[in-house]
Amino acid sequence: MEHPTYSIVIEMENARSVDWDEIGLGLKALAREIAAVSAKGFARPKVIISHAGSRRRRLDPAKPH
């Protein structure tokens, strides 16, 4: 049985005023959940983080960042 792929989009409107330690904890928890689901044979999601900032650039998914 083939499992569907999925994406997770995280939007942060106030990226300049967030507590990055708290964000780090949340992202680590998300990574643990993704690992647990993936270990059961489900596809890994594409995780997209969007935040307001002074610089915008298009990321090439083929290149490490």
Short mmCIF file of C-alpha atoms in Angstrom, two decimals, residues 5-59:
data_model
loop_
_atom_site.label_atom_id
_atom_site.label_comp_id
_atom_site.label_asym_id
_atom_site.label_seq_id
_atom_site.Cartn_x
_atom_site.Cartn_y
_atom_site.Cartn_z
CA THR A 5 2.71 12.48 0.68
CA TYR A 6 1.91 15.61 2.63
CA SER A 7 3.28 19.03 3.55
CA ILE A 8 3.35 20.94 6.81
CA VAL A 9 3.34 24.73 6.54
CA ILE A 10 4.38 26.80 9.55
CA GLU A 11 3.73 30.52 9.35
CA MET A 12 5.26 33.04 11.74
CA GLU A 13 4.06 36.59 11.28
CA ASN A 14 6.17 38.05 14.09
CA ALA A 15 9.46 36.30 13.44
CA ARG A 16 11.41 39.23 14.83
CA SER A 17 9.76 39.01 18.24
CA VAL A 18 9.39 35.25 18.77
CA ASP A 19 11.23 33.29 21.44
CA TRP A 20 13.59 31.21 19.29
CA ASP A 21 14.25 28.77 22.14
CA GLU A 22 10.51 28.06 22.29
CA ILE A 23 10.35 27.70 18.49
CA GLY A 24 13.28 25.28 18.67
CA LEU A 25 11.46 23.13 21.22
CA GLY A 26 8.37 23.06 19.03
CA LEU A 27 10.33 22.12 15.92
CA LYS A 28 12.16 19.34 17.80
CA ALA A 29 8.81 17.97 18.97
CA LEU A 30 7.51 18.11 15.40
CA ALA A 31 10.63 16.27 14.19
CA ARG A 32 10.06 13.52 16.79
CA GLU A 33 6.45 13.10 15.65
CA ILE A 34 7.46 12.96 11.99
CA ALA A 35 10.15 10.37 12.81
CA ALA A 36 7.65 8.23 14.72
CA VAL A 37 5.13 8.27 11.87
CA SER A 38 7.83 7.72 9.25
CA ALA A 39 9.16 4.71 11.19
CA LYS A 40 5.73 3.11 10.70
CA GLY A 41 6.18 3.36 6.94
CA PHE A 42 4.43 6.63 6.21
CA ALA A 43 6.02 9.19 3.90
CA ARG A 44 7.99 12.05 5.37
CA PRO A 45 6.40 15.45 4.83
CA LYS A 46 7.83 18.49 3.16
CA VAL A 47 8.11 21.10 5.95
CA ILE A 48 7.80 24.73 4.86
CA ILE A 49 8.50 27.58 7.27
CA SER A 50 7.27 31.00 6.23
CA HIS A 51 8.07 34.17 8.11
CA ALA A 52 8.14 37.88 7.48
CA GLY A 53 11.62 39.22 7.10
CA SER A 54 13.69 41.88 5.43
CA ARG A 55 15.30 39.44 2.97
CA ARG A 56 13.46 37.22 0.56
CA ARG A 57 15.06 34.58 -1.56
CA ARG A 58 13.94 31.54 -3.41
CA LEU A 59 15.50 28.36 -2.05
#
